[in-house]
Each structure stands twice: as structure tokens, then as C-alpha cells.
Tab-separated table of C-alpha atoms in Angstrom:
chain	number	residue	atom	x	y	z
A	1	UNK	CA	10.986	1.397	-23.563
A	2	UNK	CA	14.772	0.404	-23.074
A	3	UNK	CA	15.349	-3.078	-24.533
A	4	UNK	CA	18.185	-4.060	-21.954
A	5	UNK	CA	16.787	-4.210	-18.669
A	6	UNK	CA	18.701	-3.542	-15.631
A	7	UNK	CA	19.534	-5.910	-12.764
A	8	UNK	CA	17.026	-5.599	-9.991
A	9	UNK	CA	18.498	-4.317	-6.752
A	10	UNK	CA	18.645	-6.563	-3.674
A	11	UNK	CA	15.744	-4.560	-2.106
A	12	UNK	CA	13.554	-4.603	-4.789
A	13	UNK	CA	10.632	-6.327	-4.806
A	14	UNK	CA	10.516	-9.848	-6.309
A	15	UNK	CA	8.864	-9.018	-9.847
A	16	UNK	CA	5.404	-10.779	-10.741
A	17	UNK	CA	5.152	-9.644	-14.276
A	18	UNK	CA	8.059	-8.522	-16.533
A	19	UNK	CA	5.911	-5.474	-18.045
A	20	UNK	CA	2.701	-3.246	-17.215
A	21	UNK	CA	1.688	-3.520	-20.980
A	22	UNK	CA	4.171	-5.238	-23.150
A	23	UNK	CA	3.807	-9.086	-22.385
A	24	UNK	CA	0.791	-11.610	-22.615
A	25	UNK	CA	-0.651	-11.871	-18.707
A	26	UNK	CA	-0.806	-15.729	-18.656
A	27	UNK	CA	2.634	-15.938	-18.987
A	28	UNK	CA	3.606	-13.267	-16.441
A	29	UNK	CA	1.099	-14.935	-14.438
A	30	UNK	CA	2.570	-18.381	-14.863
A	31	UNK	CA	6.364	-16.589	-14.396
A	32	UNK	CA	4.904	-14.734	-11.522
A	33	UNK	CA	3.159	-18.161	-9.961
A	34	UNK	CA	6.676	-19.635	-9.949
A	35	UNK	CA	8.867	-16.678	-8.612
A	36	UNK	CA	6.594	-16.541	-5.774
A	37	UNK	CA	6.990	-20.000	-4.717
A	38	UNK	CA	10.637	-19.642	-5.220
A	39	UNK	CA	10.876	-16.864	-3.257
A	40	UNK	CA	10.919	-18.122	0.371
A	41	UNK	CA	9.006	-15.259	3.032
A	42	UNK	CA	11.933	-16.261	5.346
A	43	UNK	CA	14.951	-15.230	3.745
A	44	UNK	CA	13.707	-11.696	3.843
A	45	UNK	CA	12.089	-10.314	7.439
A	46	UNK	CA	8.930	-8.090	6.788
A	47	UNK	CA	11.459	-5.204	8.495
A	48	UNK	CA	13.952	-5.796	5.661
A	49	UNK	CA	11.345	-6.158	3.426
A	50	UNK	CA	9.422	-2.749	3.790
A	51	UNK	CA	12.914	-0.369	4.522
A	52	UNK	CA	13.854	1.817	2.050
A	53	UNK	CA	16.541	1.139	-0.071
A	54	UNK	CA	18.552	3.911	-2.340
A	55	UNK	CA	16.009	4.113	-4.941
A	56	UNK	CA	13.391	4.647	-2.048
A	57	UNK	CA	15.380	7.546	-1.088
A	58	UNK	CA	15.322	9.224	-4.396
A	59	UNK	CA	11.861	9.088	-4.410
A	60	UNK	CA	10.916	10.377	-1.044
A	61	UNK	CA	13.097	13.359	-1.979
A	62	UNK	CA	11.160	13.752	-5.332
A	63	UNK	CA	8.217	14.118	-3.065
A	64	UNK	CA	9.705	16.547	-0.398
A	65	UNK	CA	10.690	18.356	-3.295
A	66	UNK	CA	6.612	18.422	-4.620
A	67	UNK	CA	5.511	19.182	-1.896
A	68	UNK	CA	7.645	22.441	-1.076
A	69	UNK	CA	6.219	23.465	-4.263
A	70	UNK	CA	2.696	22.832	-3.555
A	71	UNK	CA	3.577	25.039	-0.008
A	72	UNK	CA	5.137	27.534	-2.056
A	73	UNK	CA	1.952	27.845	-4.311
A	74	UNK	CA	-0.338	28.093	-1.236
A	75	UNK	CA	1.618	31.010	-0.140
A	76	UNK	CA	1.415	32.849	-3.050
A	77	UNK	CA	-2.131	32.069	-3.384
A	78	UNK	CA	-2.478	33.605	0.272
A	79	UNK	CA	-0.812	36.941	-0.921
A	80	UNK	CA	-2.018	37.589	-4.065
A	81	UNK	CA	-5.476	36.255	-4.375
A	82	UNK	CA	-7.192	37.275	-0.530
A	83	UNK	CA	-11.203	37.070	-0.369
A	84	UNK	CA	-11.044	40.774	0.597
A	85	UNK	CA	-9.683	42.761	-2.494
A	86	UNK	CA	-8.493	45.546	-0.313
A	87	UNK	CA	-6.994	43.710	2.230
A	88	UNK	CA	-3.783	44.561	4.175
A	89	UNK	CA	-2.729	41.410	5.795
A	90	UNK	CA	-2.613	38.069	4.468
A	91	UNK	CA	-5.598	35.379	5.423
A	92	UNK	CA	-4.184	33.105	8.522
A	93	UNK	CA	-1.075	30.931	7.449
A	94	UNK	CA	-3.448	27.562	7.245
A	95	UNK	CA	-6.462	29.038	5.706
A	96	UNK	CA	-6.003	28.162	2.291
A	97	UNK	CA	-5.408	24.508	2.786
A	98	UNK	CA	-9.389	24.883	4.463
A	99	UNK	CA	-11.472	24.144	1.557
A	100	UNK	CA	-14.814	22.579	0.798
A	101	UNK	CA	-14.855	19.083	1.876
A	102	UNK	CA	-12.074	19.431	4.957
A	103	UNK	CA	-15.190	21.211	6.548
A	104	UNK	CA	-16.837	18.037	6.781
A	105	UNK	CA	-14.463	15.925	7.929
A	106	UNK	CA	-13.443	18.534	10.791
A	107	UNK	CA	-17.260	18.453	11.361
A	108	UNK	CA	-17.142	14.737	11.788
A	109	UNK	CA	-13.900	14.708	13.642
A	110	UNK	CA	-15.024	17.310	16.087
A	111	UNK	CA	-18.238	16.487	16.740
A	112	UNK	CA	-19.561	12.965	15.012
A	113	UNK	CA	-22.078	11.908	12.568
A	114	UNK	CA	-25.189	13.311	14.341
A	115	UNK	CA	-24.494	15.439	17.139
A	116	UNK	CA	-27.599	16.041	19.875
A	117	UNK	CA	-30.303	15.462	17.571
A	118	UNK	CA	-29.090	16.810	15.075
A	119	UNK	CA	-29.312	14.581	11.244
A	120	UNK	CA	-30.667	14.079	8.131
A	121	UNK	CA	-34.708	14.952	9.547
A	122	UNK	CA	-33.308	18.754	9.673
A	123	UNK	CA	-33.801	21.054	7.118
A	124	UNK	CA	-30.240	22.469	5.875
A	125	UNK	CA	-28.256	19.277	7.496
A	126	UNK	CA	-25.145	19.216	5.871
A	127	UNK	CA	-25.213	15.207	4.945
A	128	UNK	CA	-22.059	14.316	6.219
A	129	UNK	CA	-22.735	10.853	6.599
A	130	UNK	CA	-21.969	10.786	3.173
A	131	UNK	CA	-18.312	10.442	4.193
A	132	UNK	CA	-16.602	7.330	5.238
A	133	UNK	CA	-15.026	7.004	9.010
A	134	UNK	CA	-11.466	6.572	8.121
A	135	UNK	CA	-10.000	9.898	7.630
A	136	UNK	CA	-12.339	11.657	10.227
A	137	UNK	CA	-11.107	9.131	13.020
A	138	UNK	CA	-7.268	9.402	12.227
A	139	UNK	CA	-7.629	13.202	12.014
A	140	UNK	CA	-9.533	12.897	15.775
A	141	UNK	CA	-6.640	10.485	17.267
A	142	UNK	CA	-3.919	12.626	15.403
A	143	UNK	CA	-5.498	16.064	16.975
A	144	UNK	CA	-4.873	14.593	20.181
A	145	UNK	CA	-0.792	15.235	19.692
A	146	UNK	CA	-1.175	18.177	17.307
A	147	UNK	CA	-3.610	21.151	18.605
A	148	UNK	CA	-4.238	22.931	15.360
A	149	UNK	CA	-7.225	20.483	13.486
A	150	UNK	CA	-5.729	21.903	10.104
A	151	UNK	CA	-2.175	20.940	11.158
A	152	UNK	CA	-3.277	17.855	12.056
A	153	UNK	CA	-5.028	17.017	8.505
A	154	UNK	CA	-1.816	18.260	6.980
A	155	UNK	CA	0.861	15.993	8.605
A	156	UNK	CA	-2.061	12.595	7.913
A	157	UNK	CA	-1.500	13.540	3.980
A	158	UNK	CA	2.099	14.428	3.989
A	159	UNK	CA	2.820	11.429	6.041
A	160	UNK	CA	0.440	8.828	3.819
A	161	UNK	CA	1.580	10.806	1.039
A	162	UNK	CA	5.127	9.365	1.788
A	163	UNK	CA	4.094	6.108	2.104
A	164	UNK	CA	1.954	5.917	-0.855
A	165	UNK	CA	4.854	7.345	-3.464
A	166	UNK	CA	7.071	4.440	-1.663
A	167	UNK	CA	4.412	1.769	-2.820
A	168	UNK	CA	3.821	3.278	-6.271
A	169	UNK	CA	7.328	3.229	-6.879
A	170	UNK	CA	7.776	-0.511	-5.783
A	171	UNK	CA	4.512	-1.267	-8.026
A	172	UNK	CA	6.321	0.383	-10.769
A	173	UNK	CA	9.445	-1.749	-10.755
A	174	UNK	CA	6.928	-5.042	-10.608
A	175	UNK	CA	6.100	-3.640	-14.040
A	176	UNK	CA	8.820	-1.491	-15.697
A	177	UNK	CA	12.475	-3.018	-15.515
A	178	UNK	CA	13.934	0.230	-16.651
A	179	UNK	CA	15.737	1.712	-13.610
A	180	UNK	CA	14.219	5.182	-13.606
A	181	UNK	CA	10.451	4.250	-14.343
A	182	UNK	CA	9.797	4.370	-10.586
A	183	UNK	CA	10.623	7.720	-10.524
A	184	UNK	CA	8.766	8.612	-13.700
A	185	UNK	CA	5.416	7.418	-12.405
A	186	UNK	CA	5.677	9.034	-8.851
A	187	UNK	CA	6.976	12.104	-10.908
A	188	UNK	CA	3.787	11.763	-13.129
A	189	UNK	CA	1.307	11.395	-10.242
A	190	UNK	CA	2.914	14.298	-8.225
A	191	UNK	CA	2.830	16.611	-11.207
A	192	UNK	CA	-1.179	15.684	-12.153
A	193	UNK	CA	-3.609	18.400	-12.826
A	194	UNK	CA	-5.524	17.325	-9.116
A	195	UNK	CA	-2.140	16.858	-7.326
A	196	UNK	CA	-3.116	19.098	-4.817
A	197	UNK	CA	-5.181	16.897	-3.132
A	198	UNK	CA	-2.356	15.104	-1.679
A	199	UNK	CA	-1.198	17.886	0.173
A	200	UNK	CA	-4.029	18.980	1.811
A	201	UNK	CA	-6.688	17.149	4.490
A	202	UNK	CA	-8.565	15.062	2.245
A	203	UNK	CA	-8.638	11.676	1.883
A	204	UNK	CA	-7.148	10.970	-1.384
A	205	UNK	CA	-3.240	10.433	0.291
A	206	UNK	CA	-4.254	8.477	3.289
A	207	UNK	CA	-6.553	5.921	0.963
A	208	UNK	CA	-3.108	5.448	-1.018
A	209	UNK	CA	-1.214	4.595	1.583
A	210	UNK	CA	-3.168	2.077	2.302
A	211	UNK	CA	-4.762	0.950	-1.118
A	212	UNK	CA	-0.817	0.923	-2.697
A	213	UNK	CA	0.410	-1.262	-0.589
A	214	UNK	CA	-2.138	-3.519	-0.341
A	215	UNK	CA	-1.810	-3.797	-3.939
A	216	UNK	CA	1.894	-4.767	-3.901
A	217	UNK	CA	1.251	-7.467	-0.851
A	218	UNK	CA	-1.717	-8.820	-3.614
A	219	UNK	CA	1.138	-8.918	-5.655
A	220	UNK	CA	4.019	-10.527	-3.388
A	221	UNK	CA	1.288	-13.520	-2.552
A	222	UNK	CA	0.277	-11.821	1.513
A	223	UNK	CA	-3.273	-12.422	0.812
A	224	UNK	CA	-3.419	-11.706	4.740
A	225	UNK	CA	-2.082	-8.040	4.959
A	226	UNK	CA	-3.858	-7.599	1.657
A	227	UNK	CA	-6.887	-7.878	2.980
A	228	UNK	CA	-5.960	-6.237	6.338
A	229	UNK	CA	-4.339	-3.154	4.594
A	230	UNK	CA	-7.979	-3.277	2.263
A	231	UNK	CA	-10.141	-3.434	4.918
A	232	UNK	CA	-8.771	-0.400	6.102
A	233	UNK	CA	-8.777	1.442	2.987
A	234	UNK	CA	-12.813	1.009	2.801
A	235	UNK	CA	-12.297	2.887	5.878
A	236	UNK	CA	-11.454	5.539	4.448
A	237	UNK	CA	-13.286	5.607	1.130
A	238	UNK	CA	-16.050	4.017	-1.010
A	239	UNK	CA	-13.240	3.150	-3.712
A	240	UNK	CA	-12.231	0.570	-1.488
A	241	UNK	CA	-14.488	-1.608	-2.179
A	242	UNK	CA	-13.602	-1.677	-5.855
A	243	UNK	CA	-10.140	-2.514	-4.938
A	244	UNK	CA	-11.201	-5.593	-2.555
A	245	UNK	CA	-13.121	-6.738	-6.060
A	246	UNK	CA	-9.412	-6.044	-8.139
A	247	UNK	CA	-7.604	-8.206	-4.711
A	248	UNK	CA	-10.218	-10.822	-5.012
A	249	UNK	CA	-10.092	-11.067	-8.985
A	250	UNK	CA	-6.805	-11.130	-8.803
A	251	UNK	CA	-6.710	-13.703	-6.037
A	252	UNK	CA	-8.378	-16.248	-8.548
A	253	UNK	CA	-6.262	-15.676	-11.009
A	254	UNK	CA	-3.021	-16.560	-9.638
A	255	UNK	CA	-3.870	-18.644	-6.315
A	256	UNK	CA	-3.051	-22.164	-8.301
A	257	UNK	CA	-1.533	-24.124	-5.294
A	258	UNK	CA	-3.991	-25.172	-2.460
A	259	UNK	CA	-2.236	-23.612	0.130
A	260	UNK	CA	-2.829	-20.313	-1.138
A	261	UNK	CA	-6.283	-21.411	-1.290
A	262	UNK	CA	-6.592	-21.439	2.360
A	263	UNK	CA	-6.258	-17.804	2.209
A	264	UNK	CA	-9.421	-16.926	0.453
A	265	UNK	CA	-11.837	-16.190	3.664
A	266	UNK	CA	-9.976	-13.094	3.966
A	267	UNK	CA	-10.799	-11.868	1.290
A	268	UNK	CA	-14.341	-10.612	2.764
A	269	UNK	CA	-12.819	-8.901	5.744
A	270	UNK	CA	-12.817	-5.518	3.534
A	271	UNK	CA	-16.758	-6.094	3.217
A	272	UNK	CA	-16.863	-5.786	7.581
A	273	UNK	CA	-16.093	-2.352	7.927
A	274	UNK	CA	-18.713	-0.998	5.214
A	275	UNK	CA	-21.067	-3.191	6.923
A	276	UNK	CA	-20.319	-1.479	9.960
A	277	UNK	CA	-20.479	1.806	8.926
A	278	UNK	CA	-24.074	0.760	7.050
A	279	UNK	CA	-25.220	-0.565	11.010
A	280	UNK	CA	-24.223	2.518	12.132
A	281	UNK	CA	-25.983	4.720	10.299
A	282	UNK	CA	-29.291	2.646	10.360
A	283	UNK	CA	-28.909	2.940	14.275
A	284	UNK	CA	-29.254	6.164	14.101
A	285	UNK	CA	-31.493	7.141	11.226
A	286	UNK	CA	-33.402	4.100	10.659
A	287	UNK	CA	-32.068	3.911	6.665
A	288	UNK	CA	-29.985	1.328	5.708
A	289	UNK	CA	-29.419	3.460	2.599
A	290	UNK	CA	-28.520	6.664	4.438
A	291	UNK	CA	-24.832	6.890	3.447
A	292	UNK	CA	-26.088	6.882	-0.507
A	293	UNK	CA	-29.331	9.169	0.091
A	294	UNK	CA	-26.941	11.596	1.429
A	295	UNK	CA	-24.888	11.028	-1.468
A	296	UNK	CA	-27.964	11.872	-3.242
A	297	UNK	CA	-29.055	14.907	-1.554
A	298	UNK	CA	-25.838	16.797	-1.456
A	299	UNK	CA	-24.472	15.640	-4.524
A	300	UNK	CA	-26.997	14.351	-6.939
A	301	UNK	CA	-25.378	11.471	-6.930
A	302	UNK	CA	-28.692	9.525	-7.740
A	303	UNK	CA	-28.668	6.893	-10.443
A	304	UNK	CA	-28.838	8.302	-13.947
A	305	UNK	CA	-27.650	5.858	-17.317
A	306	UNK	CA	-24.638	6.868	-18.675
A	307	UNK	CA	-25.814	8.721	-21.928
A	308	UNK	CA	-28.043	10.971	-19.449
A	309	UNK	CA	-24.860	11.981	-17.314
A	310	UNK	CA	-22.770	12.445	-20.063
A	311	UNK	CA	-25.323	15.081	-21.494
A	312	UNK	CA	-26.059	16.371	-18.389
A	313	UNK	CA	-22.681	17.065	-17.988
A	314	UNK	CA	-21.798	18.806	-21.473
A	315	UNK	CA	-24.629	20.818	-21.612
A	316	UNK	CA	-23.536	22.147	-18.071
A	317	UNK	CA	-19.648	22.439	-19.674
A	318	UNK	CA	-20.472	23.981	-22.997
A	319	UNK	CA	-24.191	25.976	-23.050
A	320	UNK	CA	-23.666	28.471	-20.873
A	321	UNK	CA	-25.753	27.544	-18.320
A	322	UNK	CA	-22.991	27.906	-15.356
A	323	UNK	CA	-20.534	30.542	-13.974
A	324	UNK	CA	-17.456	30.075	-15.784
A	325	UNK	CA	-15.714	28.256	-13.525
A	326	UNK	CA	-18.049	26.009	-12.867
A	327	UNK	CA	-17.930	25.522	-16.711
A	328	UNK	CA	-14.349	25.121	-16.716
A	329	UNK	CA	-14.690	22.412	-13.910
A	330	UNK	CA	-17.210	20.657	-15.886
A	331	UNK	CA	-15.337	20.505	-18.924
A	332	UNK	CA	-12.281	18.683	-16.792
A	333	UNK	CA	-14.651	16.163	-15.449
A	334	UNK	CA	-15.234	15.251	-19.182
A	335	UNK	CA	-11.482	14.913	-19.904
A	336	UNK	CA	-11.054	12.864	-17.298
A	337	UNK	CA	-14.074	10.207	-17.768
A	338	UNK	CA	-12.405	9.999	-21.672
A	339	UNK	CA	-9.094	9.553	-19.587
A	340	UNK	CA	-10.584	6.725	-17.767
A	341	UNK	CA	-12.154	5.165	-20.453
A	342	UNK	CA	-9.222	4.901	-22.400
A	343	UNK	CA	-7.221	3.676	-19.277
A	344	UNK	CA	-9.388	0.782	-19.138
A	345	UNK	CA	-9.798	-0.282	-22.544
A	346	UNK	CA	-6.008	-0.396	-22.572
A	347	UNK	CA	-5.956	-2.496	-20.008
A	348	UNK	CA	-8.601	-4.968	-21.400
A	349	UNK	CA	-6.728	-5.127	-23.963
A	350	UNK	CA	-3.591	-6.168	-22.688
A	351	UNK	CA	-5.419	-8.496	-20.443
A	352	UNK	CA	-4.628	-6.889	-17.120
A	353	UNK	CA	-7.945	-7.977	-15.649
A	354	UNK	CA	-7.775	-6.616	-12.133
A	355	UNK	CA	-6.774	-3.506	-12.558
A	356	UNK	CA	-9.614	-3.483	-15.369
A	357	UNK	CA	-11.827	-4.070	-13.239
A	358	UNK	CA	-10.676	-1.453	-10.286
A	359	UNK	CA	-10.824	1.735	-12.487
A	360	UNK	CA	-13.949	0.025	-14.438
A	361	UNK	CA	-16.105	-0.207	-11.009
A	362	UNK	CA	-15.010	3.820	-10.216
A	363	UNK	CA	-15.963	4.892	-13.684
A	364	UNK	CA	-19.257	3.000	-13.280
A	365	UNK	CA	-19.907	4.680	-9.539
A	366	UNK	CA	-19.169	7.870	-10.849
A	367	UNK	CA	-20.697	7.955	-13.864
A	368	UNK	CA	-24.173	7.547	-13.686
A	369	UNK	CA	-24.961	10.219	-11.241
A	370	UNK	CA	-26.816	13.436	-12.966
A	371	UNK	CA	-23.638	14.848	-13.715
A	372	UNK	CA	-19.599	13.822	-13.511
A	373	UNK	CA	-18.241	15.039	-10.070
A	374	UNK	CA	-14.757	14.080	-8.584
A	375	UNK	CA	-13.605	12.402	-11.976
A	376	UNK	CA	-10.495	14.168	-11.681
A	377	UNK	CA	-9.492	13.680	-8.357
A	378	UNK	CA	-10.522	9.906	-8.791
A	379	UNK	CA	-7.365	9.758	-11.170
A	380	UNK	CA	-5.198	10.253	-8.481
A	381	UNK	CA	-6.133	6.924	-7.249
A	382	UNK	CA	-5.671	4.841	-10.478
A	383	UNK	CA	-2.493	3.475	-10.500
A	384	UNK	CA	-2.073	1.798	-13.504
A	385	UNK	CA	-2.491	5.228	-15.251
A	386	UNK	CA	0.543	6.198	-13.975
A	387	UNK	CA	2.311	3.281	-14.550
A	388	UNK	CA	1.360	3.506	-18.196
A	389	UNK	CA	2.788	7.031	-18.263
A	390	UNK	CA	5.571	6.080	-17.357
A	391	UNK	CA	6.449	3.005	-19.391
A	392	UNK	CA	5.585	5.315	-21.807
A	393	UNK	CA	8.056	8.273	-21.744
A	394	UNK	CA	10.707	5.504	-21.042
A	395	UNK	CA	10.316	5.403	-24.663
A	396	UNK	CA	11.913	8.948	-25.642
A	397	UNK	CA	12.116	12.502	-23.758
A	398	UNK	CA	9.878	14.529	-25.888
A	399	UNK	CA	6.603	12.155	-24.241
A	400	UNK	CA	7.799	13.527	-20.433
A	401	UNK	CA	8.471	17.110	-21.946
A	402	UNK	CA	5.259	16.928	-24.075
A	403	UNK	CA	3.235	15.889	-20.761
A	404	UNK	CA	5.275	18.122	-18.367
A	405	UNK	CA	4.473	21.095	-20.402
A	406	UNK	CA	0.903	20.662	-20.520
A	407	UNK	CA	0.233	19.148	-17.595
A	408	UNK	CA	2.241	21.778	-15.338
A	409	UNK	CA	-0.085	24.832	-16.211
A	410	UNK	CA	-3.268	22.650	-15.143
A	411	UNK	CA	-1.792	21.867	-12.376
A	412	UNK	CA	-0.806	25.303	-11.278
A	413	UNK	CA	-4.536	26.407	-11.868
A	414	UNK	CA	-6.153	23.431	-10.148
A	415	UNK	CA	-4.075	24.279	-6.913
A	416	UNK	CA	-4.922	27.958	-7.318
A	417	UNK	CA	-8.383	27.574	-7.659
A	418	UNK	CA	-8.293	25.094	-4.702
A	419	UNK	CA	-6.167	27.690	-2.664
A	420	UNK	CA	-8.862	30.773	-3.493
A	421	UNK	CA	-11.781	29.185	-2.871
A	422	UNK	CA	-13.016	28.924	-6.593
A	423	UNK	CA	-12.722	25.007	-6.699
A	424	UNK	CA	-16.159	23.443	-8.736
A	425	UNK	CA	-15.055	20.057	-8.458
């Protein structure tokens, strides 16, 4: 990194530790402690606060800029790679952003949980209780302005997308004094092998938006929109949870004066909604474990210790037991557990405790099932990694090149494989 930092705009954020992994965490934490009492909430409206400043701007057009090329990639994909060989005419303009898992949240948006009679007591039911309310609900109210379902699906992620590059940027310059390292970590997360996710219906770019900044309020002190913008993010996926655990750890590890104490009920308003959603489902199928047996039944997602799923996994990667691209997909989700792993060893050992914890509790939830699935897409959601990234190729250009190079050609296939069809992950 740069040793002469660079003075903070007026619209940046009020910094709470001088570096993501450079400096001893009790005394950011003490530094941060007294910046945030110094730093009245009412010389800044929330308005002021939240709108974008120049910086802002360059990012947002980094993204427009991603996502042109993640269009531009399903549009080739359409052309060149059709389902019918001998086809004369492309599929339908949306139909490659239709994959896999959008079929159950349209499913869930369209018709509900359990429609007539329909559930879990029916052979072939398609366990989509296994997916959280969030995303289904906002594509539902959304629909109601936009006709096409797809369309609909498409404007929630490019929309949360936006909003979640703002926050990861604003996270970044918390950390990294260095004026382009904002850039460099939303240019690292938009250029990530799993990307693609962020572009299409799923729920990866809507739980940013709201996990992000309810990180940075965490951060700024708002233990009240922290725990509003949480709640809602447990909406939207399991992973939420392990974030209210990072808010809460957090909480106790920087709330020293008493009035801050008085904020520490809401900290268990992102337990309500999951409670909810457990109600719900015991309503209706008389299983206050039906959102993990479903888990269980369509994804093997069943308890298994960590040394099982780890062979499980590599014998499905390496022996030739699977299709090739199942192989292939198998092999990634091994990559990206060794990823994680090393993400939060780093982080225990420079003492960044919450975020420890966050991408700790993920790699614990998704690795003891009978095999590693979603590992790769979960990196999407672990900011710090980016962060790191991007403190580190502050340090030199050949670490961006290095990781540009590689990581571009994964991320190329990733999308196409998502586009075709031929995605095993």
C-alpha cells in the first residue's frame, strides 16, 4: 500500500479504522470509539449523508460498465450456444438469464409456498420452501409495474446491484486510505469468477444491498438502521443471520459509552423475521424444521463433519464419478472453501473479529453438508475478501494484472455455463 494517505473527501464516510489489515484492532477500535463521538449525527442530514459524491459516481459507472458486459456475454451466449444445435433463430431475448434457481423463486412469486394442497407430502414437490421470502416478495410487488416476471428479476439485481457497489465502496474507504482502493474492490467483486449472479434474478445482489449497508451503519454507530437494514437481509437469505451475529459481535466490541448501550434490544429484531418464516411453514406443514428438511431433500444439505464433506466432495471432483462439468463445478467449490479458509484465518489473525466470525458461520453452514454446494457464489457476499484484494494490489500493478488475467477467463466460463444451461453449482 501507498504510505501517504490522501485527505478524505467531505462526503466520505467518517473512518472507524485506519486499515482493513495493517493496524492492531484495539487501537482502531479505541480511534474509532472517539471519532464517532466526535462526529455529531447533526451536522450531516441522513440525505447528505447517503448522496453520492464524485467518487460514488466513478463507481456506479464502473458498474454500468460490468454490467453491459455481462449483457453482452448473454447475447453471445444466446447466438452461439442454442439448446437446439440446428436452430435458426435465437432462444427469446430473456431466456438465458432463466436458469435453475430463478424457477423457484418465480414459482414462489407466482403462486406461494404451497399452492392448493400442494407441499412437501407430494411425491416430486419441488421443496421450495427451502428459499427465504425476501426476494420472492420484492419480485411479486415489482411485477406489479413491470409485466415480464424475468424483467422484473432483472431490474431488483441491477438496481440492488447499484446500491450494494455504493456501500462496498464506502466500506472500502473505512479501511483503505488510498484514493482508488474503492474502486479496486468493487472492480474485484464485479470481475469474480461467480459475478454473474449479480446480474441475473437471484438473490445474491438484493442481500448486498441490504447486508452492505447495514454493515457501514454498524460501522458509523446506527445500531438502529443496522438492525433494521439486517432484519431485512434475513429476509432475503439464511446468511443473514450470520451477519446479525458479526452486527452483534461487533456491537460489544465497540459500544463503551452507556448510551450506546441502550441500543442493544435491537439487535434481536433480525431473529423476528426467521422466526416468522419458521411459524409459517409449521402452519402449514406441521414441521418446525421444514425450511432445513427441504434443504435436505433437494440439496443434501444434511449434516455431515467436515472431513466427510470434504471427501465427499473430491472424490466427486477428481474420480470420475460425474459428467465433466459437474466435475469441473466440484473442483471450484473446493477452491473456494480453501479461499474461505484462508480469508478467515487472515482475519483472525489480524484480529478483525466480526468479520471472522461472518465468513466463519457461512463456511461452517456450508460445509458440513454431503458435499460443497454454492461455495462460490457465497464469495460474492464476503466482503472483507474484497477489501483484502484490494489493499492488496494497492501495493504494485502486477497483483491487479496477475488477478485480472486469471480471474477474467473464469469468469467468462462461469457466465457461459450459467447462460447455456450447463451450470453444476
Amino acid at each position: 500500500m501507498s504510505a501517504a494517505p490522501s485527505r478524505l473527501r467531505p462526503s466520505a464516510p467518517t473512518p472507524v479504522h485506519r486499515s482493513a489489515l495493517r493496524e492492531r484492532p484495539a487501537a482502531g477500535l479505541r480511534a474509532g470509539s472517539r471519532r464517532a463521538d466526535r462526529a455529531a449525527p447533526a451536522r450531516r442530514s441522513p440525505l447528505r449523508r447517503w448522496r453520492p459524491s464524485r467518487a460514488d459516481r466513478d463507481v456506479l459507472w464502473l458498474y454500468l460498465l460490468s454490467r453491459a458486459g455481462v449483457w453482452a456475454t448473454a447475447y453471445c451466449a444466446r447466438w452461439l450456444f442454442p439448446a437446439d444445435r440446428d436452430a435458426r433463430r435465437p432462444a427469446p431475448v430473456l431466456s438465458t438469464f432463466e436458469q435453475w434457481d430463478w424457477g423457484h423463486y418465480l414459482r414462489i412469486a407466482r403462486e406461494g409456498y404451497f399452492p392448493g394442497s400442494a407441499g412437501p407430502w407430494q411425491s416430486g414437490w419441488d421443496n421450495r420452501e427451502a428459499f427465504f421470502p425476501g426476494f420472492p416478495l420484492t419480485l411479486r410487488a415489482v411485477h406489479a409495474v413491470v409485466p415480464s416476471w424475468t424483467a422484473a428479476g432483472l431490474l431488483i439485481s441491477f438496481a440492488a446491484g447499484a446500491v450494494a457497489v455504493l456501500a462496498l465502496a464506502r466500506i472500502a474507504r473505512l479501511h483503505l486510505p488510498e484514493t482508488i482502493a474503492d474502486r479496486r474492490a468493487v472492480l474485484l467483486l464485479l470481475c469474480s469468477p461467480c459475478a454473474v449472479f449479480l446480474a441475473v434474478g437471484y438473490t445474491e445482489a438484493l442481500f448486498l444491498a441490504l447486508a452492505l449497508p447495514a454493515w457501514l451503519a454498524a460501522q458509523r454507530g446506527d445500531w438502529r438502521l443496522a438492525a433494521i437494514l439486517t432484519a431485512l437481509a434475513t429476509t432475503v437469505r439464511v446468511s443473514g443471520l450470520f451477519l446479525a451475529a458479526a452486527v452483534a459481535l461487533h456491537f460489544l466490541l465497540t459500544a463503551r459509552a452507556d448510551r450506546r448501550w441502550r441500543a442493544w434490544p435491537w439487535l434481536a429484531l433480525p431473529a423476528l423475521p426467521v422466526a416468522a418464516f419458521t411459524g409459517f411453514l409449521h402452519a402449514r406443514t406441521g414441521d418446525w424444521m421444514a425450511w432445513q428438511h427441504a434443504q435436505e431433500r433437494g440439496w443434501y444439505r444434511a449434516f455431515h463433519p467436515p472431513w466427510e464433506t470434504w471427501a465427499n466432495t473430491w472424490r466427486d471432483a477428481f474420480d470420475r464419478t460425474r459428467t465433466t462439468d459437474y466435475a469441473f463445478m466440484f473442483q471450484a467449490e473446493l477452491a473456494a472453501l480453501a479461499v474461505g479458509v484462508l480469508l478467515c484465518g487472515l482475519l483472525l489473525l489480524r484480529r478483525r473479529w466480526p468479520e471472522a466470525l461472518y465468513v466463519g458461520l457461512s463456511l461452517c453452514a456450508l460445509g458440513t453438508s454431503y458435499w460443497y454446494t454454492s461455495i462460490p457464489r457465497a464469495t460474492l457476499l464476503w466482503w472483507p475478501l474484497w477489501i483484502a484484494l484490494a489493499g492488496w494490489s494497492l501495493r504494485g500493478p502486477r497483483f491487479l494484472v496477475a488477478h485480472l488475467c486469471l480471474a477474467a477467463p473464469v469468469t467468462t466460463v462461469f457466465a457461459l455455463a450459467f447462460f447455456t444451461g450447463r451450470w453444476a453449482g
